[in-house]
Amino acid sequence: MGTKQPYLNGAYYGPSIPPPAKAHRSYDSPGFGCCCFSCLGSCLRCCGCCILSLICNILIAIAVILAITGFILWLVFRPNAVKFYVADANLNRFSFDSNNNSNLHYSLDLNFTIRNPNQRVGVYYDEISVSGYYGDQRFGSVNVSSFYQGHKNTTVVLTKIEGQNLVVLGDGARTDLKEDEKSGIYRIDAKLRLSVRFKFWVIKSWKLKPKIKCDDLKIPLGSSNSTGGFKFQPVKCDFDLS
């Protein structure tokens, strides 16, 4: 006889059946090339920041060194302003045409003394222009040859402004002209425009352009007999470095 199978009524009594496994979708991880480019970009950005920072630090250091050097030089040399004087002046001619009261004929000699009071500072006068003014109107000018002035030195500069030019005077200046013609003493202004460099031992400064004003020069006309023996008096000029 065969073995008798037990009767099953459709129910299963045993261990629980595990749920089916979920399917996983695989993704490719980034390759070596992407990592390499990412690292290279970071390095370049880092190097750029480092270079900019280095340049800024160098510029700041240079500016600080120059400022300290300039301050030390100022303490050592203590430069004083150069002094300008009109030592002498001669007016040989100053007259308008009778048929044209705006055409001025002039001949003016101006002798300047320039004093450099500094003990360790020399001055290069690269450009000097001397102009004559009457009634705030410029009537003529002349250029002076360049020269070097040593320390503790006084230099005499001779200039001659002559020629003719159209000069339009206002009513006030016309009134002053009549008074000057009557007295034989003319009130003339002189202005100097310079381009100079200062020398500290072997160090030369950059070019500076000071303005020199010599106002209210009372100059007797040489051909006039009405001056009453008036003689020109030396005048100190104003030094403007701005």
Short mmCIF file of N, CA and C in Angstrom, two decimals, residues 80-194:
data_model
loop_
_atom_site.label_atom_id
_atom_site.label_comp_id
_atom_site.label_asym_id
_atom_site.label_seq_id
_atom_site.Cartn_x
_atom_site.Cartn_y
_atom_site.Cartn_z
N ASN A 80 62.92 125.22 2.62
CA ASN A 80 62.28 126.51 2.76
C ASN A 80 61.93 127.04 1.37
N ALA A 81 60.93 127.90 1.32
CA ALA A 81 60.50 128.45 0.03
C ALA A 81 61.58 129.33 -0.56
N VAL A 82 61.74 129.21 -1.88
CA VAL A 82 62.68 130.07 -2.61
C VAL A 82 62.10 131.48 -2.65
N LYS A 83 62.96 132.48 -2.49
CA LYS A 83 62.52 133.88 -2.40
C LYS A 83 62.86 134.61 -3.70
N PHE A 84 61.85 135.33 -4.21
CA PHE A 84 62.00 136.11 -5.44
C PHE A 84 61.84 137.59 -5.12
N TYR A 85 62.71 138.40 -5.74
CA TYR A 85 62.64 139.85 -5.58
C TYR A 85 62.81 140.51 -6.95
N VAL A 86 62.10 141.63 -7.14
CA VAL A 86 62.42 142.52 -8.26
C VAL A 86 63.41 143.53 -7.72
N ALA A 87 64.69 143.33 -8.07
CA ALA A 87 65.75 144.17 -7.50
C ALA A 87 65.82 145.52 -8.18
N ASP A 88 65.51 145.54 -9.49
CA ASP A 88 65.58 146.81 -10.22
C ASP A 88 64.65 146.74 -11.43
N ALA A 89 64.18 147.89 -11.86
CA ALA A 89 63.27 147.95 -13.01
C ALA A 89 63.46 149.28 -13.72
N ASN A 90 63.45 149.21 -15.05
CA ASN A 90 63.57 150.41 -15.88
C ASN A 90 62.50 150.36 -16.98
N LEU A 91 61.73 151.44 -17.06
CA LEU A 91 60.70 151.54 -18.09
C LEU A 91 61.19 152.56 -19.13
N ASN A 92 61.59 152.04 -20.28
CA ASN A 92 62.15 152.90 -21.31
C ASN A 92 61.08 153.48 -22.24
N ARG A 93 59.99 152.71 -22.41
CA ARG A 93 58.90 153.21 -23.26
C ARG A 93 57.60 152.56 -22.81
N PHE A 94 56.55 153.36 -22.79
CA PHE A 94 55.22 152.85 -22.46
C PHE A 94 54.21 153.85 -22.99
N SER A 95 53.75 153.64 -24.24
CA SER A 95 52.86 154.62 -24.87
C SER A 95 51.96 153.93 -25.88
N PHE A 96 50.75 154.48 -26.00
CA PHE A 96 49.79 154.00 -26.99
C PHE A 96 49.86 154.89 -28.24
N ASP A 97 49.52 154.28 -29.38
CA ASP A 97 49.46 155.06 -30.62
C ASP A 97 48.38 156.13 -30.51
N SER A 98 48.65 157.28 -31.12
CA SER A 98 47.67 158.37 -31.08
C SER A 98 46.43 158.04 -31.93
N ASN A 99 46.64 157.28 -33.01
CA ASN A 99 45.51 156.94 -33.88
C ASN A 99 44.88 155.59 -33.52
N ASN A 100 45.48 154.90 -32.56
CA ASN A 100 44.92 153.61 -32.10
C ASN A 100 45.27 153.48 -30.62
N ASN A 101 44.31 153.81 -29.80
CA ASN A 101 44.59 153.84 -28.36
C ASN A 101 44.61 152.46 -27.71
N SER A 102 44.65 151.40 -28.54
CA SER A 102 44.80 150.04 -28.01
C SER A 102 46.13 149.40 -28.39
N ASN A 103 46.91 150.09 -29.23
CA ASN A 103 48.20 149.55 -29.66
C ASN A 103 49.30 150.13 -28.77
N LEU A 104 49.83 149.27 -27.90
CA LEU A 104 50.81 149.72 -26.90
C LEU A 104 52.23 149.38 -27.35
N HIS A 105 53.11 150.38 -27.23
CA HIS A 105 54.55 150.18 -27.44
C HIS A 105 55.21 150.17 -26.05
N TYR A 106 56.03 149.18 -25.80
CA TYR A 106 56.61 149.04 -24.46
C TYR A 106 58.05 148.55 -24.54
N SER A 107 58.81 148.94 -23.54
CA SER A 107 60.18 148.45 -23.36
C SER A 107 60.47 148.49 -21.87
N LEU A 108 60.54 147.31 -21.27
CA LEU A 108 60.64 147.19 -19.80
C LEU A 108 61.78 146.25 -19.42
N ASP A 109 62.67 146.74 -18.57
CA ASP A 109 63.76 145.92 -18.02
C ASP A 109 63.41 145.54 -16.58
N LEU A 110 63.42 144.24 -16.30
CA LEU A 110 63.17 143.75 -14.95
C LEU A 110 64.35 142.87 -14.53
N ASN A 111 64.95 143.22 -13.41
CA ASN A 111 66.05 142.44 -12.88
C ASN A 111 65.60 141.74 -11.59
N PHE A 112 65.66 140.42 -11.61
CA PHE A 112 65.21 139.62 -10.47
C PHE A 112 66.41 139.05 -9.71
N THR A 113 66.24 138.92 -8.41
CA THR A 113 67.18 138.14 -7.60
C THR A 113 66.39 136.97 -7.01
N ILE A 114 66.95 135.79 -7.16
CA ILE A 114 66.31 134.56 -6.67
C ILE A 114 67.22 133.97 -5.60
N ARG A 115 66.68 133.83 -4.42
CA ARG A 115 67.46 133.35 -3.27
C ARG A 115 66.99 131.96 -2.88
N ASN A 116 67.92 130.99 -2.90
CA ASN A 116 67.65 129.64 -2.42
C ASN A 116 68.26 129.52 -1.02
N PRO A 117 67.44 129.57 0.03
CA PRO A 117 67.97 129.56 1.39
C PRO A 117 68.30 128.17 1.93
N ASN A 118 68.01 127.13 1.18
CA ASN A 118 68.17 125.77 1.67
C ASN A 118 69.63 125.35 1.64
N GLN A 119 70.01 124.60 2.65
CA GLN A 119 71.39 124.18 2.79
C GLN A 119 71.71 122.91 2.01
N ARG A 120 70.71 122.05 1.79
CA ARG A 120 70.95 120.77 1.12
C ARG A 120 70.07 120.57 -0.12
N VAL A 121 69.38 121.60 -0.52
CA VAL A 121 68.44 121.47 -1.63
C VAL A 121 68.85 122.40 -2.77
N GLY A 122 69.01 121.83 -3.98
CA GLY A 122 69.24 122.61 -5.18
C GLY A 122 67.96 122.70 -6.01
N VAL A 123 67.93 123.62 -6.96
CA VAL A 123 66.72 123.85 -7.75
C VAL A 123 67.10 123.87 -9.24
N TYR A 124 66.38 123.06 -10.01
CA TYR A 124 66.47 123.11 -11.47
C TYR A 124 65.34 123.97 -12.00
N TYR A 125 65.69 125.08 -12.65
CA TYR A 125 64.69 125.93 -13.30
C TYR A 125 64.63 125.52 -14.77
N ASP A 126 63.70 124.61 -15.08
CA ASP A 126 63.59 124.09 -16.44
C ASP A 126 62.91 125.08 -17.38
N GLU A 127 61.94 125.82 -16.88
CA GLU A 127 61.22 126.81 -17.69
C GLU A 127 60.92 128.03 -16.83
N ILE A 128 61.14 129.21 -17.41
CA ILE A 128 60.79 130.48 -16.74
C ILE A 128 60.19 131.40 -17.79
N SER A 129 58.98 131.87 -17.51
CA SER A 129 58.32 132.84 -18.37
C SER A 129 57.94 134.05 -17.53
N VAL A 130 58.38 135.25 -17.97
CA VAL A 130 58.11 136.49 -17.26
C VAL A 130 57.14 137.32 -18.10
N SER A 131 56.04 137.76 -17.48
CA SER A 131 55.02 138.53 -18.18
C SER A 131 54.78 139.85 -17.46
N GLY A 132 54.53 140.91 -18.26
CA GLY A 132 54.20 142.22 -17.72
C GLY A 132 52.70 142.50 -17.87
N TYR A 133 52.10 143.10 -16.83
CA TYR A 133 50.66 143.38 -16.83
C TYR A 133 50.44 144.86 -16.48
N TYR A 134 49.44 145.41 -17.15
CA TYR A 134 48.98 146.75 -16.78
C TYR A 134 47.46 146.72 -16.77
N GLY A 135 46.89 147.13 -15.65
CA GLY A 135 45.43 147.09 -15.52
C GLY A 135 44.87 145.69 -15.70
N ASP A 136 45.55 144.69 -15.18
CA ASP A 136 45.15 143.28 -15.28
C ASP A 136 45.20 142.74 -16.70
N GLN A 137 45.80 143.48 -17.62
CA GLN A 137 45.94 143.03 -19.01
C GLN A 137 47.42 142.77 -19.31
N ARG A 138 47.70 141.59 -19.82
CA ARG A 138 49.08 141.27 -20.16
C ARG A 138 49.46 141.97 -21.45
N PHE A 139 50.60 142.67 -21.42
CA PHE A 139 51.02 143.38 -22.63
C PHE A 139 52.25 142.75 -23.28
N GLY A 140 52.98 141.91 -22.56
CA GLY A 140 54.16 141.28 -23.16
C GLY A 140 54.77 140.25 -22.24
N SER A 141 55.62 139.40 -22.80
CA SER A 141 56.28 138.35 -22.01
C SER A 141 57.60 137.98 -22.67
N VAL A 142 58.43 137.28 -21.90
CA VAL A 142 59.73 136.83 -22.39
C VAL A 142 60.10 135.57 -21.64
N ASN A 143 60.82 134.67 -22.31
CA ASN A 143 61.29 133.43 -21.70
C ASN A 143 62.75 133.57 -21.28
N VAL A 144 63.08 132.89 -20.19
CA VAL A 144 64.44 132.91 -19.65
C VAL A 144 65.06 131.53 -19.83
N SER A 145 66.35 131.50 -20.14
CA SER A 145 67.04 130.23 -20.32
C SER A 145 67.06 129.43 -19.02
N SER A 146 67.00 128.12 -19.14
CA SER A 146 66.99 127.24 -17.97
C SER A 146 68.36 127.26 -17.28
N PHE A 147 68.36 126.99 -15.97
CA PHE A 147 69.62 126.95 -15.22
C PHE A 147 69.41 126.17 -13.94
N TYR A 148 70.52 125.84 -13.28
CA TYR A 148 70.49 125.15 -11.98
C TYR A 148 71.01 126.09 -10.92
N GLN A 149 70.31 126.12 -9.79
CA GLN A 149 70.71 126.95 -8.66
C GLN A 149 71.09 126.07 -7.49
N GLY A 150 72.32 126.22 -7.03
CA GLY A 150 72.79 125.42 -5.91
C GLY A 150 72.22 125.89 -4.58
N HIS A 151 72.58 125.16 -3.52
CA HIS A 151 72.06 125.50 -2.19
C HIS A 151 72.75 126.74 -1.65
N LYS A 152 72.03 127.47 -0.81
CA LYS A 152 72.53 128.71 -0.21
C LYS A 152 73.09 129.64 -1.28
N ASN A 153 72.29 129.88 -2.32
CA ASN A 153 72.77 130.64 -3.47
C ASN A 153 71.78 131.72 -3.85
N THR A 154 72.32 132.86 -4.32
CA THR A 154 71.50 133.95 -4.85
C THR A 154 71.86 134.15 -6.32
N THR A 155 70.85 134.07 -7.18
CA THR A 155 71.05 134.18 -8.62
C THR A 155 70.36 135.43 -9.14
N VAL A 156 71.04 136.17 -10.00
CA VAL A 156 70.48 137.36 -10.62
C VAL A 156 70.01 137.00 -12.03
N VAL A 157 68.75 137.33 -12.34
CA VAL A 157 68.16 137.05 -13.65
C VAL A 157 67.74 138.37 -14.28
N LEU A 158 68.30 138.66 -15.44
CA LEU A 158 68.01 139.90 -16.16
C LEU A 158 67.02 139.60 -17.29
N THR A 159 65.95 140.38 -17.38
CA THR A 159 64.95 140.18 -18.42
C THR A 159 64.63 141.51 -19.09
N LYS A 160 64.21 141.42 -20.35
CA LYS A 160 63.79 142.61 -21.10
C LYS A 160 62.52 142.26 -21.87
N ILE A 161 61.45 142.97 -21.58
CA ILE A 161 60.17 142.78 -22.26
C ILE A 161 59.94 143.99 -23.14
N GLU A 162 59.93 143.79 -24.44
CA GLU A 162 59.75 144.93 -25.35
C GLU A 162 59.00 144.49 -26.60
N GLY A 163 58.38 145.45 -27.25
CA GLY A 163 57.64 145.18 -28.47
C GLY A 163 56.39 146.04 -28.51
N GLN A 164 55.38 145.59 -29.22
CA GLN A 164 54.09 146.25 -29.28
C GLN A 164 53.00 145.20 -29.30
N ASN A 165 51.86 145.58 -28.77
CA ASN A 165 50.78 144.61 -28.65
C ASN A 165 49.46 145.36 -28.49
N LEU A 166 48.37 144.70 -28.87
CA LEU A 166 47.05 145.27 -28.66
C LEU A 166 46.62 145.01 -27.22
N VAL A 167 46.35 146.07 -26.50
CA VAL A 167 45.95 145.98 -25.10
C VAL A 167 44.69 146.82 -24.91
N VAL A 168 43.61 146.16 -24.56
CA VAL A 168 42.33 146.85 -24.35
C VAL A 168 42.15 147.09 -22.86
N LEU A 169 42.15 148.35 -22.47
CA LEU A 169 42.02 148.71 -21.07
C LEU A 169 40.59 149.11 -20.76
N GLY A 170 40.16 148.78 -19.54
CA GLY A 170 38.85 149.20 -19.08
C GLY A 170 38.86 150.66 -18.67
N ASP A 171 37.69 151.14 -18.28
CA ASP A 171 37.57 152.55 -17.90
C ASP A 171 38.45 152.88 -16.69
N GLY A 172 38.45 151.97 -15.70
CA GLY A 172 39.27 152.22 -14.52
C GLY A 172 40.75 152.26 -14.85
N ALA A 173 41.19 151.33 -15.71
CA ALA A 173 42.60 151.30 -16.10
C ALA A 173 42.96 152.53 -16.92
N ARG A 174 42.04 153.03 -17.75
CA ARG A 174 42.28 154.25 -18.52
C ARG A 174 42.48 155.45 -17.60
N THR A 175 41.68 155.51 -16.54
CA THR A 175 41.83 156.60 -15.56
C THR A 175 43.19 156.52 -14.88
N ASP A 176 43.60 155.28 -14.50
CA ASP A 176 44.91 155.09 -13.88
C ASP A 176 46.03 155.47 -14.84
N LEU A 177 45.85 155.15 -16.13
CA LEU A 177 46.87 155.48 -17.12
C LEU A 177 47.09 156.98 -17.22
N LYS A 178 46.01 157.76 -17.19
CA LYS A 178 46.15 159.21 -17.26
C LYS A 178 46.92 159.74 -16.06
N GLU A 179 46.65 159.16 -14.88
CA GLU A 179 47.37 159.59 -13.69
C GLU A 179 48.85 159.20 -13.79
N ASP A 180 49.13 158.00 -14.31
CA ASP A 180 50.52 157.55 -14.43
C ASP A 180 51.28 158.39 -15.45
N GLU A 181 50.61 158.74 -16.55
CA GLU A 181 51.26 159.58 -17.56
C GLU A 181 51.60 160.96 -16.99
N LYS A 182 50.74 161.46 -16.13
CA LYS A 182 50.97 162.76 -15.53
C LYS A 182 52.13 162.73 -14.54
N SER A 183 52.19 161.67 -13.74
CA SER A 183 53.25 161.57 -12.72
C SER A 183 54.55 161.01 -13.29
N GLY A 184 54.46 160.27 -14.40
CA GLY A 184 55.66 159.64 -14.96
C GLY A 184 56.03 158.35 -14.26
N ILE A 185 55.18 157.88 -13.34
CA ILE A 185 55.44 156.64 -12.59
C ILE A 185 54.30 155.67 -12.90
N TYR A 186 54.65 154.51 -13.44
CA TYR A 186 53.64 153.56 -13.90
C TYR A 186 53.55 152.37 -12.94
N ARG A 187 52.30 151.99 -12.67
CA ARG A 187 52.04 150.86 -11.77
C ARG A 187 51.86 149.59 -12.61
N ILE A 188 52.87 148.77 -12.59
CA ILE A 188 52.94 147.59 -13.44
C ILE A 188 53.08 146.35 -12.56
N ASP A 189 52.44 145.27 -12.98
CA ASP A 189 52.57 143.98 -12.30
C ASP A 189 53.41 143.03 -13.16
N ALA A 190 54.13 142.16 -12.49
CA ALA A 190 54.92 141.13 -13.18
C ALA A 190 54.56 139.76 -12.60
N LYS A 191 54.46 138.78 -13.49
CA LYS A 191 54.16 137.42 -13.06
C LYS A 191 55.14 136.46 -13.72
N LEU A 192 55.57 135.48 -12.94
CA LEU A 192 56.49 134.46 -13.43
C LEU A 192 55.82 133.10 -13.35
N ARG A 193 55.92 132.35 -14.43
CA ARG A 193 55.44 130.97 -14.45
C ARG A 193 56.66 130.07 -14.61
N LEU A 194 56.78 129.12 -13.69
CA LEU A 194 57.99 128.29 -13.63
C LEU A 194 57.66 126.82 -13.78
#
